[in-house]
Coordinates of C-alpha atoms in Angstrom, one line a residue:
X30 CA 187.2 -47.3 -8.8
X31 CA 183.6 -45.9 -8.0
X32 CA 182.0 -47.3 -4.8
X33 CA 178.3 -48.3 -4.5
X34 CA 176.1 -49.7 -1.7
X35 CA 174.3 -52.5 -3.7
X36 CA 177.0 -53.7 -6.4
X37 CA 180.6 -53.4 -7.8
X38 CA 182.0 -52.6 -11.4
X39 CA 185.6 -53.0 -11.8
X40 CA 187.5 -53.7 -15.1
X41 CA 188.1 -57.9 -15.3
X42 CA 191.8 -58.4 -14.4
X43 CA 192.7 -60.6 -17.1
X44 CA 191.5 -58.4 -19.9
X45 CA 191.0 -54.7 -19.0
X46 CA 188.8 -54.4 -22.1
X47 CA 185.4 -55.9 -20.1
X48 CA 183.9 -54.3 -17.5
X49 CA 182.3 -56.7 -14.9
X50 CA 179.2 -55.4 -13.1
X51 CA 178.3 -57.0 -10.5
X52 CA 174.9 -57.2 -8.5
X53 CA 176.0 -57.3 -4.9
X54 CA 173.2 -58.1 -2.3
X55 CA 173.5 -62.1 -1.8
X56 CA 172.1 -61.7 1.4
X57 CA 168.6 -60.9 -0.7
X58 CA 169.0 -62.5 -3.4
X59 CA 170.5 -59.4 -5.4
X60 CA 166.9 -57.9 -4.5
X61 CA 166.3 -54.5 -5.5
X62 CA 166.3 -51.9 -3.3
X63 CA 165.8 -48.4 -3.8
X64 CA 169.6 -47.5 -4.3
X65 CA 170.1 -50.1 -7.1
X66 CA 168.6 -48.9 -10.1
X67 CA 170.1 -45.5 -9.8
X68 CA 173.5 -47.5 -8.9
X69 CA 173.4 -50.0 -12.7
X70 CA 172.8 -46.6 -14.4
X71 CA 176.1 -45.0 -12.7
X72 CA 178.2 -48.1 -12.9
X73 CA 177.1 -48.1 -16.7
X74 CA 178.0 -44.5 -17.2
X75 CA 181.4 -44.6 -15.6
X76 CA 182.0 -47.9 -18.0
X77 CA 181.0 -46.1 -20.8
X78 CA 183.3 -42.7 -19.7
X79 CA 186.5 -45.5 -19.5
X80 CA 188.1 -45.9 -22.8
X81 CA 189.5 -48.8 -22.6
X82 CA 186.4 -50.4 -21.7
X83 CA 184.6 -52.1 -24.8
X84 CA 182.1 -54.9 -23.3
X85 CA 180.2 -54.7 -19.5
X86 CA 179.8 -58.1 -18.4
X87 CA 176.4 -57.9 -15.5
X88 CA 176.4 -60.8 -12.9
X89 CA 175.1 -61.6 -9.8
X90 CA 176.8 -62.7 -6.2
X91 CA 175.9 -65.5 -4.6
X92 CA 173.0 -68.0 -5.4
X93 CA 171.8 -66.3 -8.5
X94 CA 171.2 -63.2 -10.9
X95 CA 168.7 -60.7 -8.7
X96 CA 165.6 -62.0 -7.7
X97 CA 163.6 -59.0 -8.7
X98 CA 162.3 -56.3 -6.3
X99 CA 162.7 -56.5 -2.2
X100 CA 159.4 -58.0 -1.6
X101 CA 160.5 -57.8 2.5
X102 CA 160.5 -53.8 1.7
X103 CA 157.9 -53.0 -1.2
X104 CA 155.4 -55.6 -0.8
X105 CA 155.1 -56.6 3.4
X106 CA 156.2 -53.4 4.2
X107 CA 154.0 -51.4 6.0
X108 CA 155.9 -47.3 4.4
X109 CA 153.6 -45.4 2.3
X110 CA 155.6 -45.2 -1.0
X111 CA 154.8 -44.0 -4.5
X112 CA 154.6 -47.7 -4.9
X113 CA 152.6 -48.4 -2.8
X114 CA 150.3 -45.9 -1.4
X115 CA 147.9 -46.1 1.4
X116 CA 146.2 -43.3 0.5
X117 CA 142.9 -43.0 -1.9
X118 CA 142.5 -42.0 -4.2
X119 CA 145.8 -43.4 -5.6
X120 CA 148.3 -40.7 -7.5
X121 CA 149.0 -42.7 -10.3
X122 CA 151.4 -40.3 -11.8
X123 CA 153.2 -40.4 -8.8
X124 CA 153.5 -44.1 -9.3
X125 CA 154.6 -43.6 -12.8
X126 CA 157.3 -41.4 -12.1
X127 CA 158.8 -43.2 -9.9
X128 CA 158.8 -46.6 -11.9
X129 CA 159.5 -44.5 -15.2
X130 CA 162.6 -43.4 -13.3
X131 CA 163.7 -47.3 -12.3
X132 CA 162.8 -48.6 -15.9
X133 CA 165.2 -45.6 -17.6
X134 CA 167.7 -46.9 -14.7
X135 CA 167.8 -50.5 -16.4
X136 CA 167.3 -49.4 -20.0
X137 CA 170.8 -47.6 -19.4
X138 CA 172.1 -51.1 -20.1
X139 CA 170.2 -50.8 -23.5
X140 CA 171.3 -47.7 -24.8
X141 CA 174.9 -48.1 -23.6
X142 CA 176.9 -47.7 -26.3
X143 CA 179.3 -50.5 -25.2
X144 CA 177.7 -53.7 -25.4
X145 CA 176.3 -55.3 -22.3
X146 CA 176.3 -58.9 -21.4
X147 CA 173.8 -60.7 -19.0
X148 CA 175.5 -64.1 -16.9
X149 CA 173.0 -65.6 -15.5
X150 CA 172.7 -68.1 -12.8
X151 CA 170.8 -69.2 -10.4
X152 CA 167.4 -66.8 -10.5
X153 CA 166.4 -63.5 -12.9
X154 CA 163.3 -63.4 -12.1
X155 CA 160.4 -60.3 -11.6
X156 CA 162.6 -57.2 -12.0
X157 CA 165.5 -59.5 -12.5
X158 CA 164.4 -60.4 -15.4
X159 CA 164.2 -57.3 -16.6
X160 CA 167.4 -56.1 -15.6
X161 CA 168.9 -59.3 -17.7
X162 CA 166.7 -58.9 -20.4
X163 CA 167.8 -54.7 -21.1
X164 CA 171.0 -56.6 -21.7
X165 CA 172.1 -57.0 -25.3
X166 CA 173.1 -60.4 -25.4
X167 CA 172.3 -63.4 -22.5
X168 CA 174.3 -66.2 -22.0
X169 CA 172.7 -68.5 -19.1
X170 CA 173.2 -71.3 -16.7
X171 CA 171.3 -74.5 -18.1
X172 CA 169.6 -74.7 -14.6
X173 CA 168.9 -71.2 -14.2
X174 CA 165.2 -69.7 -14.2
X175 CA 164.3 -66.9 -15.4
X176 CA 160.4 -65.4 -15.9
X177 CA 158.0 -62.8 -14.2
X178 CA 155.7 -64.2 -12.0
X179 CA 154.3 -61.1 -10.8
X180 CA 152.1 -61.2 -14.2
X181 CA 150.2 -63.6 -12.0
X182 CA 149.2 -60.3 -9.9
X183 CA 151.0 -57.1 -8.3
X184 CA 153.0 -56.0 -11.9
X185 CA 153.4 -55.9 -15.5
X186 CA 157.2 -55.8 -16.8
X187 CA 157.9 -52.0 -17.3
X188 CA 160.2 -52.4 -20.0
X189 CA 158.3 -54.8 -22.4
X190 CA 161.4 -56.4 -23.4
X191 CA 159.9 -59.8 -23.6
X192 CA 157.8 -59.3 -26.7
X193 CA 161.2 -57.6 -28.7
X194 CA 163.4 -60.7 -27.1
X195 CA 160.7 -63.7 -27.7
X196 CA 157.9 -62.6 -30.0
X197 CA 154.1 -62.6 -29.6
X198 CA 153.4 -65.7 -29.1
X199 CA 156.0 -67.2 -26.6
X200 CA 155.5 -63.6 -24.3
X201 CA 151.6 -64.1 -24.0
X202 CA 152.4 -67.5 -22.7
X203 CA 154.9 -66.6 -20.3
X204 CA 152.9 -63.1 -19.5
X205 CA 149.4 -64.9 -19.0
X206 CA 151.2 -67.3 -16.5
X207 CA 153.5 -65.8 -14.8
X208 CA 155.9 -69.3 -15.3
X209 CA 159.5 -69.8 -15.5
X210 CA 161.5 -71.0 -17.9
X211 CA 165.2 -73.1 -17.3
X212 CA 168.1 -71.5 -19.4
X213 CA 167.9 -74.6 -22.3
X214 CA 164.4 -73.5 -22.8
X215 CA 165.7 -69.9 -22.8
X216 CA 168.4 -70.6 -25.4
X217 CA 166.1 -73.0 -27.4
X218 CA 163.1 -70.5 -27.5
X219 CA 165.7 -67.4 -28.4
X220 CA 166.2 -65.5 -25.6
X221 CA 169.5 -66.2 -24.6
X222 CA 172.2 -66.2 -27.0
X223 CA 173.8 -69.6 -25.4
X224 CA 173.1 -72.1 -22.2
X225 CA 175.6 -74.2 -20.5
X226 CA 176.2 -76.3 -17.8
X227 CA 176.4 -74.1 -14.9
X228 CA 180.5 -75.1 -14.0
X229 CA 180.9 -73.6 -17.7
X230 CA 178.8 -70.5 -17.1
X231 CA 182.0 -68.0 -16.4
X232 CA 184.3 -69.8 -19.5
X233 CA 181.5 -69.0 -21.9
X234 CA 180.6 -65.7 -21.1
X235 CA 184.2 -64.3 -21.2
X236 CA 184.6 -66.5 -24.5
X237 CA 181.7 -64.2 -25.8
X238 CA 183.3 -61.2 -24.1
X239 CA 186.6 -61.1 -25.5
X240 CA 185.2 -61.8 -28.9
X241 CA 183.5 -58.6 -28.2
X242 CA 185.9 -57.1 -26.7
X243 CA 188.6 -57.3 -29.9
X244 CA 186.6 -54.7 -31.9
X245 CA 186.5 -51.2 -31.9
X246 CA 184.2 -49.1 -29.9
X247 CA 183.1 -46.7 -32.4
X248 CA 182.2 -50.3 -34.8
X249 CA 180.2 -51.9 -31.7
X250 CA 178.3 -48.4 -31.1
X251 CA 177.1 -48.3 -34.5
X252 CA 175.8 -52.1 -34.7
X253 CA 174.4 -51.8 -31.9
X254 CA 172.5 -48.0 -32.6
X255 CA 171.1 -49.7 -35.7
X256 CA 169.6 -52.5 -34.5
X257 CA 168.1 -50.8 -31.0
X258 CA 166.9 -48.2 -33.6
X259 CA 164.8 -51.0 -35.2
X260 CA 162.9 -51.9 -32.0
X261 CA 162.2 -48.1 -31.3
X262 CA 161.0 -47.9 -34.6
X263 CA 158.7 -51.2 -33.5
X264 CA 157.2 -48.3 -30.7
X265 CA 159.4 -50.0 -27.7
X266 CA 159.6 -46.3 -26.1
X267 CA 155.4 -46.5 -25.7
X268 CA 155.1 -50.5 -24.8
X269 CA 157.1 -48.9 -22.0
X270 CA 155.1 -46.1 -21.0
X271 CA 152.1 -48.1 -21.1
X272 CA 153.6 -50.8 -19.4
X273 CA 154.8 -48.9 -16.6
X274 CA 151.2 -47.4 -16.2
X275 CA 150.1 -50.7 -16.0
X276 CA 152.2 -51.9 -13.7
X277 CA 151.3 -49.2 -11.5
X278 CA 147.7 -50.2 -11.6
X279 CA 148.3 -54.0 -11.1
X280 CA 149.4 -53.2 -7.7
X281 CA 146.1 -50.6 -7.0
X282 CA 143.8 -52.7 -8.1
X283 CA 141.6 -54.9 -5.7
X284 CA 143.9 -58.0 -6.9
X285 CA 147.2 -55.9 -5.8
X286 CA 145.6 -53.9 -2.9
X287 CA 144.9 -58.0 -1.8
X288 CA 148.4 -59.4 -2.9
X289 CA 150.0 -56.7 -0.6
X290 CA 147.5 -57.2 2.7
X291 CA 148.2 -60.8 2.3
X292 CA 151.7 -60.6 2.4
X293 CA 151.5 -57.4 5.1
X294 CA 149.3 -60.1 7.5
X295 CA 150.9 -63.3 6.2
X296 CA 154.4 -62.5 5.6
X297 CA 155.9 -61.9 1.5
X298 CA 157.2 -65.8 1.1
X299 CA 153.2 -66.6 2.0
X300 CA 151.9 -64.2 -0.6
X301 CA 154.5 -65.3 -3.6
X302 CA 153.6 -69.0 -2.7
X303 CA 149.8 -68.8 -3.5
X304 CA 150.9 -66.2 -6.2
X305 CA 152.6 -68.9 -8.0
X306 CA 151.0 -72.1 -6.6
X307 CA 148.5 -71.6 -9.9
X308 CA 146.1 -71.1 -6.9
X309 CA 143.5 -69.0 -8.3
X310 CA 143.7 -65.1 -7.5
X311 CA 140.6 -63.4 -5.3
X312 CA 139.8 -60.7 -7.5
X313 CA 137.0 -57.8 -7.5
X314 CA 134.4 -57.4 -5.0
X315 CA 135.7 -60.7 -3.3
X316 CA 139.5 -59.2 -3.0
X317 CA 138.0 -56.2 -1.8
X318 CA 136.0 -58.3 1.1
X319 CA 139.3 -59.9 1.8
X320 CA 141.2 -56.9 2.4
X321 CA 138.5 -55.3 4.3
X322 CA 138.8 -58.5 6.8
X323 CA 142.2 -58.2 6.8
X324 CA 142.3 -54.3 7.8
X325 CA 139.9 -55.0 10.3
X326 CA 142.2 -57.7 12.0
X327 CA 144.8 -55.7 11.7
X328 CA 143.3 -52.8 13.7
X329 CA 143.2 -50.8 10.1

């Protein structure tokens, strides 16, 4: 059985036919580090190289699904990273590669020719989210949340799933602010496939599963080639490049150069609490100001 630092795959037990990937940093949250993206992409590949695997089931340990990207590391810490860089001008095609790189990581979920299955509890949120929604099918905890608040500032989803998984008008709401939703909604609006109580959560996703699980791999492969071949006809492959430019930016810009200095001087759970407090957002010349203050108090 492969070994990783930030999650586990193993085949389920009771049915050697699903694979059960899960996220494996409870301590954060199932934040993501640097190790994880490149790890789902490896645990998907040696699913997909396992014959007698037809279905990968992705959870999270602990409180919930992954609470998107290690704020403690990418957003108050203090490395220059291709993320984050100090220096100026910005490389944005530095940025880019690196987030391209992290987006293909997740998308590996997508284009797996086994079907993959998001159980979600707890919080998918930011980069969570995106991991759950490059699954093919969702099913969700009725009190689970799941959204991207960094639309607010400091990101733009990089794999532009929410437009494919909600249509138009239900991803401009959620995109222009930066809410939540509770796994009903989810279900109701379409973007999971089921909610349930959470005590039901593991029943029905295994229900689902081992529906799954009972047809042949080469007949799932095909469905599922046909259908993702739809939304690349749609132009999902450049709503992800442009996306992941974007994103980039969002965290360059005055607004994200202002996000990050607050939460450098004020601590990450500071900066994410005015971020989603509906507070509004210093932007331009004032966020500029701001930072400039902010480097001056701390000696920058």
């Amino acid at each position: 059985m492969p070994t990783y630092s930030t999650l586990r795959i193993a085949q389920d037990p009771r049915n050697p036919r699903i694979a059960r990937l899960l996220l494996d940093r409870p301590e954060r949250l199932n934040a993501i580090n640097e190790e994880m993206p490149r790890e789902i992409r490896a645990a998907v590949d040696w699913a997909n190289a396992f014959d007698e695997v037809h279905v990968i089931v992705v959870e999270g340990a602990g409180k919930g699904f992954c609470g998107g990207y290690d704020l403690s590391l990418f957003g108050e810490g203090e490395m220059d990273h291709p993320c984050q860089q100090e220096r100026s001008p910005w490389d944005p095609m530095l940025d880019y590669a690196y987030m391209k790189r992290n987006t293909e990581d997740f998308m590996a979920l997508w284009r797996s020719p086994k079907p993959t299955i998001a159980k979600v509890h707890g919080h998918a949120v930011a980069g969570g989210s995106d991991i759950a929604l490059c699954c093919d099918l969702m099913v969700i905890a009725e009190d689970a949340r799941i959204g991207y608040m960094p639309t607010r500032v400091w990101g733009c989803p990089t794999t532009a799933m929410w437009t494919y998984r909600l249509g138009p008008t239900r991803a401009k709401q959620l995109m222009f602010t930066g809410d939540t939703i509770d796994g009903r909604t989810a279900a109701d609006w379409g973007l999971a496939n089921e909610a349930v109580p959470a005590g039901e959560l593991e029943t029905a996703t295994l229900e689902l599963a081992e529906r799954i699980a009972g047809v042949p791999r080469n007949q799932l492969a095909m469905h599922k080639l046909v259908v993702n071949q739809v939304l690349l006809t749609m132009g999902l492959e450049q709503a992800q490049s442009l996306a992941t430019v974007f994103d980039g930016i969002t965290r360059h810009n005055p607004e994200g150069l202002w996000f990050r200095r607050y939460a450098q001087s004020e601590g990450f759970k500071a900066a994410v609490q005015w971020r989603d407090s509906g507070k509004a957002i210093p932007e331009g010349d004032e966020a500029r100001e701001l930072v400039r203050r902010m480097d001056e108090k701390r000696g920058g």
